[in-house]
Amino acid sequence: MAFPKAMTITDAAAERVKQIMAKSDKPALGLRVGVKSRGCSGLSYTVEYADEIKKFEEVVEDKGVKILIDPAATMFLIGTEMDYVDDKIQSGFVFKNPNEKARCGCGESFSV
């Protein structure tokens, strides 16, 4: 039985990660994706610079970028696709998460 990948990254997301990494004030290993309690549905996604790999952290290397998944968030993010959207309405990373059971109306938080 094959397990789903921890996370996949679209071409648009990879390009945006490369741009962000190039603008970093200090060298970073990659970007860390996690979740935190927030919003009306309970959880929201977090993205921050990562300068080291934490114990038990999942590392996704694809399309020339490195994404680290916070160990506390792994069970919420398995199978998620990380994309980047830049249009008239929004600009930012978008997560297509098969584990989501509900999402708030503003799109800022989700529940599993």
GROMACS .gro file of N, CA, C and O in nm:
model
  448
    1MET      N    1   0.084  -0.117   0.000
    1MET     CA    2   0.000   0.000   0.000
    1MET      C    3   0.089   0.125   0.000
    1MET      O    4   0.178   0.140   0.082
    2ALA      N    5   0.066   0.215  -0.094
    2ALA     CA    6   0.145   0.337  -0.104
    2ALA      C    7   0.084   0.446  -0.017
    2ALA      O    8  -0.037   0.464  -0.015
    3PHE      N    9   0.171   0.516   0.052
    3PHE     CA   10   0.126   0.627   0.135
    3PHE      C   11   0.129   0.755   0.052
    3PHE      O   12   0.216   0.771  -0.033
    4PRO      N   13   0.036   0.848   0.077
    4PRO     CA   14   0.040   0.975   0.003
    4PRO      C   15   0.164   1.054   0.042
    4PRO      O   16   0.214   1.041   0.153
    5LYS      N   17   0.211   1.137  -0.050
    5LYS     CA   18   0.324   1.224  -0.019
    5LYS      C   19   0.283   1.321   0.091
    5LYS      O   20   0.166   1.357   0.103
    6ALA      N   21   0.379   1.362   0.168
    6ALA     CA   22   0.351   1.458   0.274
    6ALA      C   23   0.290   1.585   0.216
    6ALA      O   24   0.191   1.636   0.267
    7MET      N   25   0.347   1.633   0.105
    7MET     CA   26   0.295   1.753   0.042
    7MET      C   27   0.350   1.760  -0.100
    7MET      O   28   0.462   1.717  -0.125
    8THR      N   29   0.270   1.813  -0.192
    8THR     CA   30   0.319   1.839  -0.327
    8THR      C   31   0.321   1.990  -0.347
    8THR      O   32   0.252   2.065  -0.278
    9ILE      N   33   0.402   2.032  -0.443
    9ILE     CA   34   0.422   2.175  -0.469
    9ILE      C   35   0.398   2.201  -0.617
    9ILE      O   36   0.456   2.134  -0.702
   10THR      N   37   0.314   2.298  -0.648
   10THR     CA   38   0.291   2.334  -0.788
   10THR      C   39   0.409   2.416  -0.839
   10THR      O   40   0.490   2.468  -0.762
   11ASP      N   41   0.417   2.429  -0.971
   11ASP     CA   42   0.522   2.511  -1.032
   11ASP      C   43   0.515   2.655  -0.981
   11ASP      O   44   0.617   2.717  -0.952
   12ALA      N   45   0.392   2.710  -0.972
   12ALA     CA   46   0.373   2.848  -0.926
   12ALA      C   47   0.423   2.865  -0.783
   12ALA      O   48   0.488   2.965  -0.750
   13ALA      N   49   0.395   2.768  -0.697
   13ALA     CA   50   0.441   2.776  -0.558
   13ALA      C   51   0.592   2.768  -0.551
   13ALA      O   52   0.656   2.842  -0.476
   14ALA      N   53   0.652   2.679  -0.630
   14ALA     CA   54   0.798   2.665  -0.631
   14ALA      C   55   0.864   2.796  -0.675
   14ALA      O   56   0.964   2.839  -0.614
   15GLU      N   57   0.811   2.859  -0.778
   15GLU     CA   58   0.867   2.985  -0.825
   15GLU      C   59   0.858   3.093  -0.718
   15GLU      O   60   0.951   3.170  -0.697
   16ARG      N   61   0.744   3.098  -0.647
   16ARG     CA   62   0.727   3.197  -0.542
   16ARG      C   63   0.821   3.170  -0.425
   16ARG      O   64   0.878   3.263  -0.367
   17VAL      N   65   0.840   3.044  -0.389
   17VAL     CA   66   0.934   3.010  -0.282
   17VAL      C   67   1.075   3.056  -0.321
   17VAL      O   68   1.147   3.114  -0.240
   18LYS      N   69   1.114   3.033  -0.445
   18LYS     CA   70   1.247   3.077  -0.491
   18LYS      C   71   1.261   3.228  -0.479
   18LYS      O   72   1.365   3.278  -0.435
   19GLN      N   73   1.156   3.303  -0.515
   19GLN     CA   74   1.160   3.449  -0.503
   19GLN      C   75   1.173   3.493  -0.358
   19GLN      O   76   1.252   3.582  -0.325
   20ILE      N   77   1.095   3.430  -0.271
   20ILE     CA   78   1.100   3.464  -0.128
   20ILE      C   79   1.237   3.433  -0.070
   20ILE      O   80   1.293   3.512   0.005
   21MET      N   81   1.291   3.318  -0.105
   21MET     CA   82   1.422   3.278  -0.053
   21MET      C   83   1.530   3.376  -0.099
   21MET      O   84   1.622   3.407  -0.023
   22ALA      N   85   1.520   3.424  -0.221
   22ALA     CA   86   1.619   3.518  -0.275
   22ALA      C   87   1.614   3.653  -0.202
   22ALA      O   88   1.715   3.723  -0.196
   23LYS      N   89   1.499   3.688  -0.146
   23LYS     CA   90   1.482   3.816  -0.077
   23LYS      C   91   1.508   3.807   0.074
   23LYS      O   92   1.500   3.909   0.143
   24SER      N   93   1.538   3.690   0.125
   24SER     CA   94   1.558   3.672   0.268
   24SER      C   95   1.679   3.753   0.316
   24SER      O   96   1.781   3.762   0.248
   25ASP      N   97   1.664   3.813   0.434
   25ASP     CA   98   1.774   3.892   0.493
   25ASP      C   99   1.893   3.805   0.532
   25ASP      O  100   2.006   3.851   0.531
   26LYS      N  101   1.866   3.682   0.569
   26LYS     CA  102   1.973   3.589   0.606
   26LYS      C  103   1.948   3.457   0.535
   26LYS      O  104   1.835   3.425   0.500
   27PRO      N  105   2.053   3.380   0.512
   27PRO     CA  106   2.033   3.252   0.443
   27PRO      C  107   1.936   3.162   0.517
   27PRO      O  108   1.939   3.153   0.639
   28ALA      N  109   1.848   3.098   0.443
   28ALA     CA  110   1.751   3.005   0.502
   28ALA      C  111   1.761   2.873   0.427
   28ALA      O  112   1.793   2.869   0.309
   29LEU      N  113   1.730   2.766   0.497
   29LEU     CA  114   1.733   2.632   0.440
   29LEU      C  115   1.614   2.610   0.348
   29LEU      O  116   1.623   2.542   0.247
   30GLY      N  117   1.501   2.668   0.384
   30GLY     CA  118   1.377   2.652   0.308
   30GLY      C  119   1.264   2.722   0.379
   30GLY      O  120   1.287   2.807   0.465
   31LEU      N  121   1.143   2.685   0.345
   31LEU     CA  122   1.025   2.739   0.414
   31LEU      C  123   0.961   2.629   0.496
   31LEU      O  124   0.952   2.515   0.452
   32ARG      N  125   0.915   2.665   0.616
   32ARG     CA  126   0.846   2.571   0.704
   32ARG      C  127   0.696   2.598   0.696
   32ARG      O  128   0.652   2.712   0.709
   33VAL      N  129   0.619   2.493   0.675
   33VAL     CA  130   0.474   2.503   0.672
   33VAL      C  131   0.421   2.434   0.797
   33VAL      O  132   0.466   2.325   0.833
   34GLY      N  133   0.326   2.498   0.861
   34GLY     CA  134   0.266   2.440   0.980
   34GLY      C  135   0.121   2.485   0.992
   34GLY      O  136   0.066   2.545   0.900
   35VAL      N  137   0.061   2.454   1.104
   35VAL     CA  138  -0.073   2.500   1.135
   35VAL      C  139  -0.073   2.553   1.277
   35VAL      O  140   0.009   2.514   1.359
   36LYS      N  141  -0.166   2.646   1.304
   36LYS     CA  142  -0.183   2.694   1.440
   36LYS      C  143  -0.331   2.715   1.465
   36LYS      O  144  -0.410   2.730   1.371
   37SER      N  145  -0.368   2.715   1.592
   37SER     CA  146  -0.508   2.738   1.629
   37SER      C  147  -0.540   2.884   1.606
   37SER      O  148  -0.476   2.973   1.662
   38ARG      N  149  -0.640   2.906   1.517
   38ARG     CA  150  -0.678   3.043   1.486
   38ARG      C  151  -0.801   3.041   1.397
   38ARG      O  152  -0.825   2.947   1.324
   39GLY      N  153  -0.877   3.147   1.402
   39GLY     CA  154  -0.989   3.163   1.311
   39GLY      C  155  -1.115   3.095   1.360
   39GLY      O  156  -1.117   3.025   1.459
   40CYS      N  157  -1.221   3.116   1.282
   40CYS     CA  158  -1.352   3.064   1.322
   40CYS      C  159  -1.367   2.914   1.301
   40CYS      O  160  -1.452   2.851   1.360
   41SER      N  161  -1.283   2.853   1.215
   41SER     CA  162  -1.292   2.708   1.194
   41SER      C  163  -1.190   2.630   1.275
   41SER      O  164  -1.193   2.509   1.278
   42GLY      N  165  -1.095   2.698   1.339
   42GLY     CA  166  -1.006   2.629   1.431
   42GLY      C  167  -0.858   2.629   1.398
   42GLY      O  168  -0.775   2.645   1.485
   43LEU      N  169  -0.820   2.609   1.271
   43LEU     CA  170  -0.679   2.601   1.234
   43LEU      C  171  -0.649   2.691   1.115
   43LEU      O  172  -0.735   2.711   1.029
   44SER      N  173  -0.527   2.742   1.109
   44SER     CA  174  -0.485   2.817   0.992
   44SER      C  175  -0.343   2.774   0.956
   44SER      O  176  -0.268   2.725   1.040
   45TYR      N  177  -0.307   2.794   0.831
   45TYR     CA  178  -0.175   2.757   0.782
   45TYR      C  179  -0.074   2.864   0.818
   45TYR      O  180  -0.107   2.983   0.822
   46THR      N  181   0.048   2.822   0.846
   46THR     CA  182   0.158   2.915   0.871
   46THR      C  183   0.272   2.883   0.775
   46THR      O  184   0.292   2.767   0.739
   47VAL      N  185   0.343   2.987   0.733
   47VAL     CA  186   0.460   2.972   0.647
   47VAL      C  187   0.567   3.065   0.702
   47VAL      O  188   0.541   3.183   0.726
   48GLU      N  189   0.687   3.011   0.725
   48GLU     CA  190   0.796   3.092   0.779
   48GLU      C  191   0.930   3.040   0.726
   48GLU      O  192   0.937   2.927   0.676
   49TYR      N  193   1.033   3.122   0.737
   49TYR     CA  194   1.167   3.077   0.698
   49TYR      C  195   1.212   2.968   0.794
   49TYR      O  196   1.183   2.973   0.914
   50ALA      N  197   1.287   2.872   0.741
   50ALA     CA  198   1.343   2.765   0.824
   50ALA      C  199   1.495   2.766   0.806
   50ALA      O  200   1.544   2.763   0.694
   51ASP      N  201   1.567   2.775   0.918
   51ASP     CA  202   1.713   2.773   0.907
   51ASP      C  203   1.774   2.642   0.956
   51ASP      O  204   1.895   2.625   0.953
   52GLU      N  205   1.688   2.550   1.001
   52GLU     CA  206   1.735   2.418   1.042
   52GLU      C  207   1.619   2.319   1.030
   52GLU      O  208   1.503   2.358   1.025
   53ILE      N  209   1.653   2.193   1.025
   53ILE     CA  210   1.551   2.088   1.021
   53ILE      C  211   1.526   2.042   1.164
   53ILE      O  212   1.619   2.001   1.234
   54LYS      N  213   1.401   2.052   1.207
   54LYS     CA  214   1.364   2.009   1.342
   54LYS      C  215   1.353   1.856   1.347
   54LYS      O  216   1.330   1.792   1.245
   55LYS      N  217   1.368   1.803   1.466
   55LYS     CA  218   1.351   1.659   1.486
   55LYS      C  219   1.211   1.617   1.441
   55LYS      O  220   1.114   1.685   1.471
   56PHE      N  221   1.202   1.508   1.367
   56PHE     CA  222   1.079   1.449   1.315
   56PHE      C  223   1.011   1.531   1.205
   56PHE      O  224   0.899   1.503   1.168
   57GLU      N  225   1.078   1.632   1.154
   57GLU     CA  226   1.019   1.716   1.051
   57GLU      C  227   1.023   1.645   0.915
   57GLU      O  228   1.123   1.584   0.879
   58GLU      N  229   0.913   1.652   0.841
   58GLU     CA  230   0.909   1.600   0.704
   58GLU      C  231   0.975   1.703   0.614
   58GLU      O  232   0.951   1.823   0.627
   59VAL      N  233   1.059   1.657   0.521
   59VAL     CA  234   1.125   1.747   0.428
   59VAL      C  235   1.080   1.710   0.287
   59VAL      O  236   1.093   1.595   0.244
   60VAL      N  237   1.025   1.808   0.216
   60VAL     CA  238   0.980   1.788   0.079
   60VAL      C  239   1.073   1.869  -0.010
   60VAL      O  240   1.080   1.992   0.003
   61GLU      N  241   1.147   1.800  -0.096
   61GLU     CA  242   1.234   1.868  -0.191
   61GLU      C  243   1.179   1.840  -0.330
   61GLU      O  244   1.170   1.725  -0.372
   62ASP      N  245   1.140   1.947  -0.399
   62ASP     CA  246   1.079   1.932  -0.531
   62ASP      C  247   1.093   2.063  -0.607
   62ASP      O  248   1.086   2.171  -0.548
   63LYS      N  249   1.115   2.054  -0.736
   63LYS     CA  250   1.121   2.171  -0.825
   63LYS      C  251   1.223   2.274  -0.779
   63LYS      O  252   1.204   2.395  -0.796
   64GLY      N  253   1.331   2.228  -0.715
   64GLY     CA  254   1.438   2.317  -0.674
   64GLY      C  255   1.416   2.391  -0.544
   64GLY      O  256   1.489   2.484  -0.511
   65VAL      N  257   1.313   2.353  -0.467
   65VAL     CA  258   1.287   2.418  -0.338
   65VAL      C  259   1.274   2.313  -0.228
   65VAL      O  260   1.250   2.196  -0.254
   66LYS      N  261   1.290   2.361  -0.105
   66LYS     CA  262   1.278   2.273   0.012
   66LYS      C  263   1.170   2.327   0.103
   66LYS      O  264   1.175   2.441   0.147
   67ILE      N  265   1.069   2.242   0.129
   67ILE     CA  266   0.961   2.274   0.221
   67ILE      C  267   0.971   2.179   0.340
   67ILE      O  268   0.980   2.058   0.321
   68LEU      N  269   0.971   2.234   0.460
   68LEU     CA  270   0.977   2.154   0.581
   68LEU      C  271   0.839   2.159   0.646
   68LEU      O  272   0.779   2.266   0.656
   69ILE      N  273   0.790   2.045   0.689
   69ILE     CA  274   0.659   2.038   0.751
   69ILE      C  275   0.677   2.019   0.901
   69ILE      O  276   0.735   1.920   0.946
   70ASP      N  277   0.628   2.117   0.976
   70ASP     CA  278   0.636   2.113   1.121
   70ASP      C  279   0.579   1.981   1.171
   70ASP      O  280   0.470   1.941   1.129
   71PRO      N  281   0.651   1.909   1.258
   71PRO     CA  282   0.604   1.778   1.304
   71PRO      C  283   0.465   1.781   1.367
   71PRO      O  284   0.389   1.687   1.353
   72ALA      N  285   0.429   1.892   1.431
   72ALA     CA  286   0.297   1.902   1.493
   72ALA      C  287   0.186   1.916   1.389
   72ALA      O  288   0.070   1.896   1.419
   73ALA      N  289   0.223   1.949   1.265
   73ALA     CA  290   0.124   1.972   1.160
   73ALA      C  291   0.113   1.857   1.061
   73ALA      O  292   0.020   1.854   0.981
   74THR      N  293   0.205   1.762   1.066
   74THR     CA  294   0.211   1.657   0.966
   74THR      C  295   0.077   1.586   0.948
   74THR      O  296   0.031   1.569   0.835
   75MET      N  297   0.012   1.547   1.056
   75MET     CA  298  -0.113   1.472   1.043
   75MET      C  299  -0.225   1.555   0.979
   75MET      O  300  -0.317   1.500   0.921
   76PHE      N  301  -0.215   1.688   0.985
   76PHE     CA  302  -0.316   1.775   0.923
   76PHE      C  303  -0.286   1.802   0.775
   76PHE      O  304  -0.374   1.845   0.703
   77LEU      N  305  -0.160   1.781   0.734
   77LEU     CA  306  -0.118   1.823   0.601
   77LEU      C  307  -0.088   1.711   0.502
   77LEU      O  308  -0.064   1.739   0.384
   78ILE      N  309  -0.091   1.586   0.544
   78ILE     CA  310  -0.060   1.475   0.454
   78ILE      C  311  -0.147   1.483   0.328
   78ILE      O  312  -0.269   1.494   0.336
   79GLY      N  313  -0.083   1.482   0.212
   79GLY     CA  314  -0.155   1.484   0.085
   79GLY      C  315  -0.190   1.622   0.033
   79GLY      O  316  -0.251   1.636  -0.072
   80THR      N  317  -0.149   1.727   0.104
   80THR     CA  318  -0.184   1.864   0.067
   80THR      C  319  -0.101   1.911  -0.053
   80THR      O  320   0.017   1.879  -0.064
   81GLU      N  321  -0.163   1.990  -0.140
   81GLU     CA  322  -0.093   2.055  -0.250
   81GLU      C  323  -0.076   2.202  -0.215
   81GLU      O  324  -0.172   2.271  -0.182
   82MET      N  325   0.049   2.249  -0.222
   82MET     CA  326   0.080   2.390  -0.197
   82MET      C  327   0.087   2.460  -0.332
   82MET      O  328   0.164   2.422  -0.418
   83ASP      N  329   0.004   2.564  -0.349
   83ASP     CA  330   0.001   2.640  -0.473
   83ASP      C  331   0.023   2.787  -0.440
   83ASP      O  332   0.023   2.826  -0.323
   84TYR      N  333   0.044   2.867  -0.542
   84TYR     CA  334   0.055   3.012  -0.524
   84TYR      C  335  -0.038   3.078  -0.622
   84TYR      O  336  -0.039   3.046  -0.741
   85VAL      N  337  -0.120   3.171  -0.572
   85VAL     CA  338  -0.217   3.242  -0.654
   85VAL      C  339  -0.187   3.391  -0.648
   85VAL      O  340  -0.161   3.445  -0.540
   86ASP      N  341  -0.189   3.456  -0.764
   86ASP     CA  342  -0.170   3.600  -0.771
   86ASP      C  343  -0.270   3.653  -0.874
   86ASP      O  344  -0.246   3.649  -0.994
   87ASP      N  345  -0.385   3.697  -0.824
   87ASP     CA  346  -0.488   3.749  -0.913
   87ASP      C  347  -0.548   3.876  -0.855
   87ASP      O  348  -0.495   3.932  -0.759
   88LYS      N  349  -0.658   3.923  -0.912
   88LYS     CA  350  -0.719   4.049  -0.868
   88LYS      C  351  -0.773   4.042  -0.725
   88LYS      O  352  -0.783   4.143  -0.657
   89ILE      N  353  -0.806   3.924  -0.680
   89ILE     CA  354  -0.869   3.909  -0.549
   89ILE      C  355  -0.769   3.879  -0.438
   89ILE      O  356  -0.780   3.929  -0.329
   90GLN      N  357  -0.670   3.797  -0.468
   90GLN     CA  358  -0.575   3.759  -0.364
   90GLN      C  359  -0.437   3.730  -0.421
   90GLN      O  360  -0.422   3.705  -0.539
   91SER      N  361  -0.340   3.734  -0.332
   91SER     CA  362  -0.204   3.698  -0.367
   91SER      C  363  -0.147   3.623  -0.248
   91SER      O  364  -0.142   3.677  -0.137
   92GLY      N  365  -0.110   3.498  -0.268
   92GLY     CA  366  -0.053   3.422  -0.158
   92GLY      C  367  -0.056   3.272  -0.182
   92GLY      O  368  -0.107   3.226  -0.284
   93PHE      N  369   0.000   3.200  -0.087
   93PHE     CA  370  -0.001   3.055  -0.095
   93PHE      C  371  -0.142   3.004  -0.067
   93PHE      O  372  -0.211   3.055   0.020
   94VAL      N  373  -0.181   2.902  -0.141
   94VAL     CA  374  -0.311   2.839  -0.125
   94VAL      C  375  -0.285   2.690  -0.103
   94VAL      O  376  -0.204   2.630  -0.173
   95PHE      N  377  -0.354   2.633  -0.007
   95PHE     CA  378  -0.335   2.492   0.026
   95PHE      C  379  -0.461   2.414  -0.008
   95PHE      O  380  -0.569   2.445   0.041
   96LYS      N  381  -0.445   2.314  -0.096
   96LYS     CA  382  -0.556   2.225  -0.130
   96LYS      C  383  -0.535   2.099  -0.047
   96LYS      O  384  -0.453   2.014  -0.081
   97ASN      N  385  -0.611   2.091   0.061
   97ASN     CA  386  -0.589   1.989   0.163
   97ASN      C  387  -0.704   1.888   0.164
   97ASN      O  388  -0.816   1.922   0.199
   98PRO      N  389  -0.675   1.761   0.130
   98PRO     CA  390  -0.781   1.660   0.130
   98PRO      C  391  -0.832   1.625   0.270
   98PRO      O  392  -0.935   1.561   0.284
   99ASN      N  393  -0.762   1.669   0.373
   99ASN     CA  394  -0.802   1.640   0.512
   99ASN      C  395  -0.903   1.741   0.566
   99ASN      O  396  -0.962   1.717   0.671
  100GLU      N  397  -0.920   1.853   0.497
  100GLU     CA  398  -1.014   1.955   0.545
  100GLU      C  399  -1.156   1.902   0.543
  100GLU      O  400  -1.200   1.845   0.445
  101LYS      N  401  -1.227   1.925   0.651
  101LYS     CA  402  -1.368   1.889   0.660
  101LYS      C  403  -1.456   2.013   0.643
  101LYS      O  404  -1.569   2.004   0.600
  102ALA      N  405  -1.402   2.130   0.682
  102ALA     CA  406  -1.475   2.255   0.670
  102ALA      C  407  -1.375   2.369   0.661
  102ALA      O  408  -1.262   2.359   0.707
  103ARG      N  409  -1.420   2.477   0.598
  103ARG     CA  410  -1.339   2.598   0.585
  103ARG      C  411  -1.429   2.717   0.615
  103ARG      O  412  -1.545   2.718   0.577
  104CYS      N  413  -1.375   2.816   0.684
  104CYS     CA  414  -1.458   2.933   0.717
  104CYS      C  415  -1.487   3.014   0.591
  104CYS      O  416  -1.421   2.999   0.489
  105GLY      N  417  -1.585   3.100   0.599
  105GLY     CA  418  -1.629   3.178   0.484
  105GLY      C  419  -1.521   3.271   0.428
  105GLY      O  420  -1.515   3.292   0.308
  106CYS      N  421  -1.435   3.323   0.512
  106CYS     CA  422  -1.331   3.415   0.464
  106CYS      C  423  -1.210   3.339   0.412
  106CYS      O  424  -1.119   3.398   0.353
  107GLY      N  425  -1.204   3.207   0.434
  107GLY     CA  426  -1.093   3.127   0.383
  107GLY      C  427  -0.967   3.130   0.467
  107GLY      O  428  -0.864   3.077   0.428
  108GLU      N  429  -0.972   3.191   0.584
  108GLU     CA  430  -0.854   3.205   0.668
  108GLU      C  431  -0.828   3.083   0.758
  108GLU      O  432  -0.717   3.064   0.804
  109SER      N  433  -0.930   3.003   0.783
  109SER     CA  434  -0.910   2.888   0.872
  109SER      C  435  -0.989   2.768   0.823
  109SER      O  436  -1.076   2.777   0.739
  110PHE      N  437  -0.954   2.652   0.880
  110PHE     CA  438  -1.016   2.526   0.839
  110PHE      C  439  -1.023   2.433   0.958
  110PHE      O  440  -0.964   2.457   1.062
  111SER      N  441  -1.098   2.324   0.941
  111SER     CA  442  -1.104   2.219   1.044
  111SER      C  443  -1.087   2.084   0.976
  111SER      O  444  -1.113   2.069   0.858
  112VAL      N  445  -1.040   1.988   1.055
  112VAL     CA  446  -1.021   1.851   1.003
  112VAL      C  447  -1.104   1.755   1.082
  112VAL      O  448  -1.150   1.782   1.189
   0.00000   0.00000   0.00000
